[in-house]
């Protein structure tokens, strides 16, 4: 029996879009109804996603809940969806963050509410679809499809330089992705199918692997983003509305890391092995350089944006160690970053909603008038640094253990990133929360409203859960990671045997 | 037994029907005068729809069987049938979206529709050409109608200038094509495509004169489908001609010219693919690059669409450069989607009206999403589609030609595909600029309404097709598949 639960979780938000499009009446009524519809639909989608998690068999390393249907005629390109341990939590993460985004924009977004809600629901479909896709072309369609709603979200509801940022975001990521499209086509013709499962088991010739790897890398490195193609991220974050930043940091960046784990590593193991030093170099540079850059920022969102680049550097390090610890650490680090950095942008959003600025110098001394806020901010700040007991610790620690097994220098340099992250986050926290009041309007700000508490509460629970009992997240990931490592090592062995045979002859 | 055997007329029934219909409507127009313009336009649309049925009927009843008649001059096959359906649909859509514009601009004259019909007959003949002579006849019948249409607004300096420019350059291109045809005839000893196909089937050593002939034929055809470096007329003519004519130019004749290009290159010269591939390669690459870069600084919507159509010709020709069945399928899918996107976009341009005057500046679109959200949504869909962003139809159009290019396994086509995707990123910039104006900027004064019921109908229909193409791509692709197979089977 095939279950259609993955199609449901992917396309359910579109039902909300249709409902919102049908709304008629006065602007205020339409806005209110659109908010409620979007919230209910995204909560329903979260419920379905939790159902997916419940039905997911954590002992299996292969794809589950697979659905297939005929799609593009003339080619072996079909509608195929399925999830394994590597994707199940990303589905959950996407559907977890969407309702939070919708609630966070409840009062902040007052113009064009209907379009805003539609954009987020479409974005949710695209994100969930990306992680569920089991067909290369479907993956690409969803992966690229996220650009349209995000472009509109930044451009319509963004800050003063929104147009520049929206274009930069769109064109940067598009440029990376179109090269991947050609690589996808090449993969399709080499394997005769666009089924990801077929491509994963296919042994590509070594010379071809390098080219394909580079084409995929162009896309994922921009999306991730890795140094030196990260420059779109600070711009996009600063100009995007709060909820846009949340989704951008929470989910869209993870598509790059997911792509590395899903495609680059298992499909092109030999190229990955050859180019690992290259990735390590970029990752270490990213960790140290962007951490230092983060120290020098005077905009709250920019600090968090640069810290994202540094954290993603730890993720790529973990992935390309191809060790069990490194890969699991990278997965947890991505999930943790998805929750924690998303929450940090919400934290910024709280004061932005009150003062309409995220310039650090405009704040100071908030511990006095916003104690609840200070506590929440402190929690997420510490989680971002990777304090034991929070989710950030598990991810970074496992990734660094993995790196240590492969290359001690990489591990050493990456660890400095943790120290630097403590520097810039504590420095940020000091400037915002402690000290004395400089501005009267900052003094007059009210503490968190019940709505805002309701936003942060589930995020705190999840971050603590991942930090204190990571096993419930690691257990479903482990079989898939083990499969992946086994596959990579087998193809390396096969290649080595081939080389040995060739030299003997 | 008759000395002069009477050919089988049935294969040419659609062409004959349409020709007779055009002449009958011309008579009616002369008799009734300008007041019957609207009725004649609708009757012409009806004639085009009936003609689609006439094309479709033999395809549906006994498959895409290849039939050659008129002493080898005229061929009907699945490939031609698919292309004819596209051209007829494109002409019909152009006539429909022209109605309200013509009424308002005082261009509602019966010859408008009859000229479009005559031009369409020429296109059908081009598509069915199986001989250099019939190719030229079809091409000229089409072109003569188009020259007149370009200067249809006789009182407008811009329109007459566009017509004259088009005529002079078009005549030059026709001359080159004829010169090429004469060279080919000189070296092949025949003008018949089937005979040439057999003659050149094995490639072998090719006389230089023959290559020169092919080059000149390619020049003439590249001019007709406005591919670089023979695109110079396009922006001026597109801008100067009345907007519905521009829409028509960018839809039906363009499709016919590209289809003819495919027919000539793959049919008679199929064995010489190694010779002409580099020509097509260059034309395709240059069109994509110029189309995307030159459009960036345009301020007039019509000029923008001209460069956009140059770029799209480049993408479609990637499929021809691939030179295989997958490539031809790619071309046909591309053109089908292109017709829909362009019809929709021009339906929008024709509804750009403020204070009773047509407006053509891109800047006039500012804030359209506030003043006319439905219209802005449709245009947004078309722009994302033209930029090739999934899940819009334009993405699939590009995927099909890129699939064909990679399928060949030739390094030169890999390079062409890379040029294609990179210039699509540049192209995305100017399409996005329109989205930016509509969605990010403060509103300019609103457009007049109503824009016209038939314009709205076309907009909704085309936007729907473009947006939901991905749900069931088979309805365009399956036909293209069979059509491409038919071309290579013959």
Short mmCIF file of N, CA and C in Angstrom, two decimals, chain A residues 70-202:
data_model
loop_
_atom_site.label_atom_id
_atom_site.label_comp_id
_atom_site.label_asym_id
_atom_site.label_seq_id
_atom_site.Cartn_x
_atom_site.Cartn_y
_atom_site.Cartn_z
N UNK A 70 3.60 8.93 -13.05
CA UNK A 70 4.12 9.39 -14.32
C UNK A 70 4.09 10.91 -14.36
N UNK A 71 5.14 11.51 -14.91
CA UNK A 71 5.12 12.98 -14.96
C UNK A 71 5.55 13.48 -16.34
N UNK A 72 6.84 13.74 -16.54
CA UNK A 72 7.27 14.31 -17.81
C UNK A 72 7.28 13.22 -18.87
N UNK A 73 6.48 13.40 -19.93
CA UNK A 73 6.47 12.36 -20.95
C UNK A 73 7.76 12.38 -21.76
N UNK A 74 8.08 11.24 -22.35
CA UNK A 74 9.26 11.16 -23.22
C UNK A 74 10.53 10.92 -22.45
N UNK A 75 10.48 11.06 -21.15
CA UNK A 75 11.68 10.86 -20.35
C UNK A 75 11.32 10.01 -19.14
N UNK A 76 12.34 9.42 -18.59
CA UNK A 76 12.12 8.65 -17.37
C UNK A 76 12.15 9.60 -16.18
N UNK A 77 11.35 10.64 -16.24
CA UNK A 77 11.29 11.62 -15.18
C UNK A 77 9.89 11.54 -14.60
N UNK A 78 9.81 11.27 -13.33
CA UNK A 78 8.50 10.99 -12.75
C UNK A 78 8.32 11.75 -11.46
N UNK A 79 7.08 11.72 -11.00
CA UNK A 79 6.80 12.28 -9.68
C UNK A 79 7.19 11.23 -8.65
N UNK A 80 8.26 11.46 -7.94
CA UNK A 80 8.71 10.49 -6.94
C UNK A 80 8.98 11.24 -5.65
N UNK A 81 8.37 10.79 -4.57
CA UNK A 81 8.70 11.36 -3.27
C UNK A 81 8.97 10.23 -2.29
N UNK A 82 9.75 10.55 -1.29
CA UNK A 82 10.09 9.59 -0.25
C UNK A 82 11.06 10.26 0.71
N UNK A 83 11.15 9.73 1.92
CA UNK A 83 12.08 10.34 2.86
C UNK A 83 12.91 9.26 3.53
N UNK A 84 14.08 9.66 3.99
CA UNK A 84 14.88 8.78 4.83
C UNK A 84 15.35 9.59 6.03
N UNK A 85 16.27 9.03 6.78
CA UNK A 85 16.70 9.70 8.01
C UNK A 85 17.31 11.05 7.77
N UNK A 86 17.84 11.27 6.56
CA UNK A 86 18.49 12.54 6.30
C UNK A 86 17.49 13.65 6.03
N UNK A 87 16.29 13.29 5.58
CA UNK A 87 15.36 14.35 5.20
C UNK A 87 14.19 14.52 6.15
N UNK A 88 13.91 13.50 6.97
CA UNK A 88 12.67 13.56 7.74
C UNK A 88 12.63 14.79 8.66
N UNK A 89 13.79 15.13 9.26
CA UNK A 89 13.75 16.25 10.19
C UNK A 89 13.68 17.60 9.49
N UNK A 90 14.17 17.64 8.25
CA UNK A 90 14.06 18.91 7.53
C UNK A 90 12.60 19.19 7.18
N UNK A 91 11.86 18.13 6.85
CA UNK A 91 10.43 18.30 6.61
C UNK A 91 9.77 18.86 7.87
N UNK A 92 10.16 18.26 8.99
CA UNK A 92 9.61 18.68 10.26
C UNK A 92 9.99 20.13 10.58
N UNK A 93 11.27 20.44 10.32
CA UNK A 93 11.76 21.80 10.60
C UNK A 93 10.99 22.84 9.78
N UNK A 94 10.79 22.54 8.48
CA UNK A 94 10.09 23.50 7.62
C UNK A 94 8.68 23.75 8.13
N UNK A 95 8.00 22.66 8.49
CA UNK A 95 6.61 22.86 8.90
C UNK A 95 6.52 23.36 10.33
N UNK A 96 7.61 23.25 11.08
CA UNK A 96 7.64 23.80 12.44
C UNK A 96 7.82 25.32 12.39
N UNK A 97 8.67 25.78 11.47
CA UNK A 97 8.99 27.21 11.45
C UNK A 97 7.91 28.04 10.77
N UNK A 98 7.17 27.43 9.82
CA UNK A 98 6.19 28.24 9.09
C UNK A 98 5.11 28.84 9.99
N UNK A 99 4.45 28.04 10.86
CA UNK A 99 3.46 28.69 11.72
C UNK A 99 4.08 29.76 12.61
N UNK A 100 5.34 29.53 13.05
CA UNK A 100 5.99 30.53 13.89
C UNK A 100 6.17 31.83 13.11
N UNK A 101 6.55 31.70 11.84
CA UNK A 101 6.70 32.89 11.01
C UNK A 101 5.38 33.63 10.88
N UNK A 102 4.32 32.85 10.68
CA UNK A 102 3.02 33.47 10.46
C UNK A 102 2.58 34.21 11.72
N UNK A 103 2.80 33.60 12.88
CA UNK A 103 2.42 34.28 14.12
C UNK A 103 3.30 35.50 14.36
N UNK A 104 4.58 35.38 14.02
CA UNK A 104 5.49 36.50 14.29
C UNK A 104 5.13 37.72 13.45
N UNK A 105 4.46 37.49 12.32
CA UNK A 105 4.10 38.62 11.46
C UNK A 105 2.68 39.10 11.75
N UNK A 106 2.07 38.59 12.83
CA UNK A 106 0.65 38.85 13.08
C UNK A 106 0.35 40.35 13.11
N UNK A 107 1.16 41.09 13.86
CA UNK A 107 0.93 42.54 13.91
C UNK A 107 1.98 43.32 13.12
N UNK A 108 3.13 42.70 12.89
CA UNK A 108 4.21 43.43 12.23
C UNK A 108 3.89 43.74 10.79
N UNK A 109 3.20 42.82 10.13
CA UNK A 109 2.88 43.05 8.72
C UNK A 109 1.46 43.55 8.63
N UNK A 110 1.29 44.77 8.16
CA UNK A 110 -0.05 45.35 8.07
C UNK A 110 -0.47 45.62 6.63
N UNK A 111 0.49 45.75 5.73
CA UNK A 111 0.07 45.97 4.35
C UNK A 111 0.23 44.70 3.54
N UNK A 112 -0.71 44.47 2.66
CA UNK A 112 -0.72 43.31 1.79
C UNK A 112 -0.58 42.01 2.57
N UNK A 113 -1.43 41.87 3.58
CA UNK A 113 -1.38 40.68 4.43
C UNK A 113 -1.71 39.43 3.63
N UNK A 114 -2.68 39.56 2.75
CA UNK A 114 -3.11 38.40 1.97
C UNK A 114 -1.95 37.83 1.16
N UNK A 115 -1.23 38.73 0.44
CA UNK A 115 -0.12 38.28 -0.39
C UNK A 115 0.98 37.67 0.47
N UNK A 116 1.18 38.29 1.65
CA UNK A 116 2.22 37.81 2.55
C UNK A 116 1.96 36.36 2.97
N UNK A 117 0.73 36.11 3.37
CA UNK A 117 0.40 34.76 3.82
C UNK A 117 0.51 33.76 2.66
N UNK A 118 0.08 34.21 1.47
CA UNK A 118 0.18 33.32 0.31
C UNK A 118 1.65 32.98 0.05
N UNK A 119 2.50 34.02 0.11
CA UNK A 119 3.92 33.79 -0.16
C UNK A 119 4.49 32.76 0.81
N UNK A 120 4.12 32.87 2.09
CA UNK A 120 4.69 31.92 3.05
C UNK A 120 4.16 30.51 2.85
N UNK A 121 2.90 30.40 2.48
CA UNK A 121 2.37 29.05 2.29
C UNK A 121 2.97 28.40 1.05
N UNK A 122 3.14 29.21 -0.03
CA UNK A 122 3.79 28.67 -1.23
C UNK A 122 5.22 28.25 -0.89
N UNK A 123 5.89 29.11 -0.12
CA UNK A 123 7.26 28.81 0.27
C UNK A 123 7.31 27.50 1.05
N UNK A 124 6.32 27.28 1.91
CA UNK A 124 6.33 26.04 2.70
C UNK A 124 6.23 24.82 1.79
N UNK A 125 5.34 24.91 0.80
CA UNK A 125 5.22 23.79 -0.15
C UNK A 125 6.56 23.53 -0.84
N UNK A 126 7.20 24.61 -1.27
CA UNK A 126 8.46 24.45 -1.99
C UNK A 126 9.52 23.82 -1.08
N UNK A 127 9.58 24.27 0.17
CA UNK A 127 10.61 23.76 1.08
C UNK A 127 10.38 22.29 1.38
N UNK A 128 9.15 21.97 1.76
CA UNK A 128 8.87 20.57 2.09
C UNK A 128 9.09 19.69 0.87
N UNK A 129 8.67 20.19 -0.30
CA UNK A 129 8.86 19.44 -1.54
C UNK A 129 10.33 19.17 -1.81
N UNK A 130 11.18 20.15 -1.56
CA UNK A 130 12.61 19.97 -1.79
C UNK A 130 13.14 18.78 -1.00
N UNK A 131 12.69 18.68 0.25
CA UNK A 131 13.25 17.62 1.09
C UNK A 131 12.58 16.27 0.83
N UNK A 132 11.37 16.28 0.28
CA UNK A 132 10.68 15.02 0.00
C UNK A 132 11.03 14.46 -1.37
N UNK A 133 11.53 15.31 -2.26
CA UNK A 133 11.68 14.89 -3.66
C UNK A 133 12.64 13.71 -3.78
N UNK A 134 12.24 12.74 -4.59
CA UNK A 134 13.10 11.60 -4.87
C UNK A 134 13.44 11.56 -6.35
N UNK A 135 13.18 12.66 -7.02
CA UNK A 135 13.48 12.73 -8.44
C UNK A 135 14.30 13.99 -8.65
N UNK A 136 15.36 13.87 -9.44
CA UNK A 136 16.28 14.99 -9.58
C UNK A 136 15.58 16.25 -10.07
N UNK A 137 14.67 16.09 -11.05
CA UNK A 137 14.05 17.27 -11.64
C UNK A 137 13.01 17.86 -10.71
N UNK A 138 12.34 16.99 -9.97
CA UNK A 138 11.41 17.52 -8.97
C UNK A 138 12.17 18.30 -7.90
N UNK A 139 13.30 17.72 -7.49
CA UNK A 139 14.12 18.39 -6.49
C UNK A 139 14.48 19.77 -6.99
N UNK A 140 14.94 19.83 -8.25
CA UNK A 140 15.37 21.12 -8.79
C UNK A 140 14.20 22.09 -8.86
N UNK A 141 13.04 21.56 -9.25
CA UNK A 141 11.88 22.43 -9.39
C UNK A 141 11.52 23.07 -8.05
N UNK A 142 11.50 22.28 -7.00
CA UNK A 142 11.17 22.83 -5.69
C UNK A 142 12.29 23.73 -5.18
N UNK A 143 13.53 23.28 -5.40
CA UNK A 143 14.70 24.00 -4.92
C UNK A 143 14.71 25.41 -5.50
N UNK A 144 14.46 25.52 -6.80
CA UNK A 144 14.44 26.81 -7.46
C UNK A 144 13.16 27.55 -7.18
N UNK A 145 12.09 26.79 -7.01
CA UNK A 145 10.79 27.41 -6.78
C UNK A 145 10.78 28.27 -5.53
N UNK A 146 11.66 27.97 -4.57
CA UNK A 146 11.69 28.78 -3.35
C UNK A 146 12.11 30.22 -3.65
N UNK A 147 12.80 30.41 -4.78
CA UNK A 147 13.30 31.76 -5.07
C UNK A 147 12.17 32.75 -5.27
N UNK A 148 11.08 32.31 -5.92
CA UNK A 148 10.02 33.27 -6.28
C UNK A 148 9.37 33.86 -5.03
N UNK A 149 8.84 33.02 -4.11
CA UNK A 149 8.25 33.65 -2.92
C UNK A 149 9.26 34.43 -2.08
N UNK A 150 10.48 33.93 -1.99
CA UNK A 150 11.46 34.63 -1.14
C UNK A 150 11.83 35.97 -1.76
N UNK A 151 11.96 36.00 -3.09
CA UNK A 151 12.24 37.25 -3.78
C UNK A 151 11.15 38.28 -3.47
N UNK A 152 9.91 37.83 -3.52
CA UNK A 152 8.80 38.75 -3.25
C UNK A 152 8.77 39.15 -1.78
N UNK A 153 9.08 38.21 -0.89
CA UNK A 153 9.03 38.53 0.54
C UNK A 153 10.06 39.61 0.86
N UNK A 154 11.29 39.43 0.34
CA UNK A 154 12.31 40.44 0.63
C UNK A 154 11.94 41.76 -0.05
N UNK A 155 11.51 41.66 -1.31
CA UNK A 155 11.31 42.87 -2.09
C UNK A 155 10.10 43.69 -1.67
N UNK A 156 9.04 43.04 -1.23
CA UNK A 156 7.82 43.79 -0.90
C UNK A 156 7.83 44.26 0.55
N UNK A 157 8.21 43.35 1.46
CA UNK A 157 8.07 43.69 2.88
C UNK A 157 9.42 43.99 3.54
N UNK A 158 10.46 44.17 2.71
CA UNK A 158 11.79 44.36 3.28
C UNK A 158 12.06 45.79 3.67
N UNK A 159 13.34 46.04 4.05
CA UNK A 159 13.75 47.36 4.52
C UNK A 159 14.07 48.32 3.38
N UNK A 160 14.94 49.28 3.66
CA UNK A 160 15.13 50.37 2.70
C UNK A 160 15.89 49.93 1.45
N UNK A 161 16.84 48.99 1.58
CA UNK A 161 17.58 48.55 0.40
C UNK A 161 17.06 47.21 -0.09
N UNK A 162 15.77 47.02 0.04
CA UNK A 162 15.20 45.70 -0.23
C UNK A 162 15.36 45.28 -1.68
N UNK A 163 15.25 46.26 -2.62
CA UNK A 163 15.29 45.89 -4.02
C UNK A 163 16.65 45.32 -4.38
N UNK A 164 17.70 46.02 -3.95
CA UNK A 164 19.05 45.55 -4.20
C UNK A 164 19.24 44.16 -3.62
N UNK A 165 18.81 43.98 -2.38
CA UNK A 165 19.03 42.70 -1.71
C UNK A 165 18.25 41.59 -2.38
N UNK A 166 17.01 41.89 -2.78
CA UNK A 166 16.19 40.87 -3.41
C UNK A 166 16.82 40.40 -4.72
N UNK A 167 17.30 41.37 -5.51
CA UNK A 167 17.93 40.99 -6.78
C UNK A 167 19.20 40.20 -6.54
N UNK A 168 19.99 40.65 -5.55
CA UNK A 168 21.25 39.96 -5.29
C UNK A 168 20.97 38.52 -4.86
N UNK A 169 20.00 38.38 -3.97
CA UNK A 169 19.62 37.04 -3.52
C UNK A 169 19.21 36.17 -4.70
N UNK A 170 18.34 36.71 -5.52
CA UNK A 170 17.77 35.91 -6.60
C UNK A 170 18.83 35.53 -7.62
N UNK A 171 19.59 36.52 -8.09
CA UNK A 171 20.52 36.24 -9.18
C UNK A 171 21.70 35.39 -8.72
N UNK A 172 22.18 35.63 -7.50
CA UNK A 172 23.27 34.79 -6.97
C UNK A 172 22.86 33.33 -6.94
N UNK A 173 21.71 33.08 -6.31
CA UNK A 173 21.32 31.68 -6.16
C UNK A 173 20.93 31.07 -7.50
N UNK A 174 20.35 31.89 -8.37
CA UNK A 174 19.98 31.35 -9.69
C UNK A 174 21.24 30.96 -10.46
N UNK A 175 22.25 31.81 -10.41
CA UNK A 175 23.49 31.53 -11.14
C UNK A 175 24.09 30.21 -10.68
N UNK A 176 24.10 30.01 -9.35
CA UNK A 176 24.62 28.74 -8.87
C UNK A 176 23.78 27.57 -9.34
N UNK A 177 22.47 27.76 -9.33
CA UNK A 177 21.58 26.62 -9.57
C UNK A 177 21.54 26.18 -11.01
N UNK A 178 21.65 27.13 -11.95
CA UNK A 178 21.48 26.71 -13.35
C UNK A 178 22.59 25.76 -13.76
N UNK A 179 23.78 25.93 -13.18
CA UNK A 179 24.85 24.99 -13.51
C UNK A 179 24.50 23.60 -12.98
N UNK A 180 23.86 23.58 -11.81
CA UNK A 180 23.43 22.29 -11.28
C UNK A 180 22.39 21.66 -12.19
N UNK A 181 21.56 22.48 -12.83
CA UNK A 181 20.55 21.93 -13.73
C UNK A 181 21.22 21.13 -14.85
N UNK A 182 22.29 21.71 -15.44
CA UNK A 182 22.99 20.98 -16.50
C UNK A 182 23.59 19.69 -15.96
N UNK A 183 24.14 19.77 -14.73
CA UNK A 183 24.71 18.56 -14.14
C UNK A 183 23.62 17.51 -13.91
N UNK A 184 22.44 17.97 -13.50
CA UNK A 184 21.33 17.03 -13.31
C UNK A 184 21.00 16.33 -14.61
N UNK A 185 21.00 17.12 -15.70
CA UNK A 185 20.69 16.53 -17.00
C UNK A 185 21.76 15.50 -17.37
N UNK A 186 23.02 15.85 -17.11
CA UNK A 186 24.10 14.91 -17.41
C UNK A 186 23.94 13.63 -16.58
N UNK A 187 23.58 13.79 -15.31
CA UNK A 187 23.36 12.62 -14.46
C UNK A 187 22.23 11.77 -15.04
N UNK A 188 21.19 12.46 -15.46
CA UNK A 188 20.04 11.77 -16.02
C UNK A 188 20.44 10.91 -17.21
N UNK A 189 21.24 11.48 -18.12
CA UNK A 189 21.60 10.71 -19.31
C UNK A 189 22.60 9.61 -18.99
N UNK A 190 23.43 9.82 -17.98
CA UNK A 190 24.41 8.79 -17.67
C UNK A 190 23.74 7.60 -17.01
N UNK A 191 22.77 7.87 -16.12
CA UNK A 191 22.15 6.75 -15.42
C UNK A 191 20.89 6.26 -16.12
N UNK A 192 20.33 7.06 -17.01
CA UNK A 192 19.12 6.64 -17.70
C UNK A 192 17.86 6.88 -16.90
N UNK A 193 17.99 7.54 -15.77
CA UNK A 193 16.81 7.79 -14.96
C UNK A 193 17.08 9.00 -14.10
N UNK A 194 16.02 9.69 -13.74
CA UNK A 194 16.22 10.82 -12.84
C UNK A 194 15.84 10.44 -11.43
N UNK A 195 15.66 9.15 -11.20
CA UNK A 195 15.37 8.66 -9.85
C UNK A 195 16.60 8.85 -8.99
N UNK A 196 16.44 9.54 -7.86
CA UNK A 196 17.60 9.79 -7.01
C UNK A 196 18.19 8.47 -6.50
N UNK A 197 17.32 7.50 -6.25
CA UNK A 197 17.83 6.23 -5.73
C UNK A 197 18.74 5.55 -6.73
N UNK A 198 18.39 5.66 -8.02
CA UNK A 198 19.25 5.07 -9.05
C UNK A 198 20.57 5.81 -9.11
N UNK A 199 20.49 7.14 -9.08
CA UNK A 199 21.71 7.94 -9.18
C UNK A 199 22.62 7.70 -8.00
N UNK A 200 22.03 7.45 -6.83
CA UNK A 200 22.86 7.25 -5.64
C UNK A 200 23.69 5.98 -5.74
N UNK A 201 23.14 4.96 -6.42
CA UNK A 201 23.86 3.69 -6.51
C UNK A 201 24.74 3.59 -7.74
N UNK A 202 24.71 4.61 -8.57
CA UNK A 202 25.43 4.53 -9.83
C UNK A 202 26.89 4.92 -9.62
#
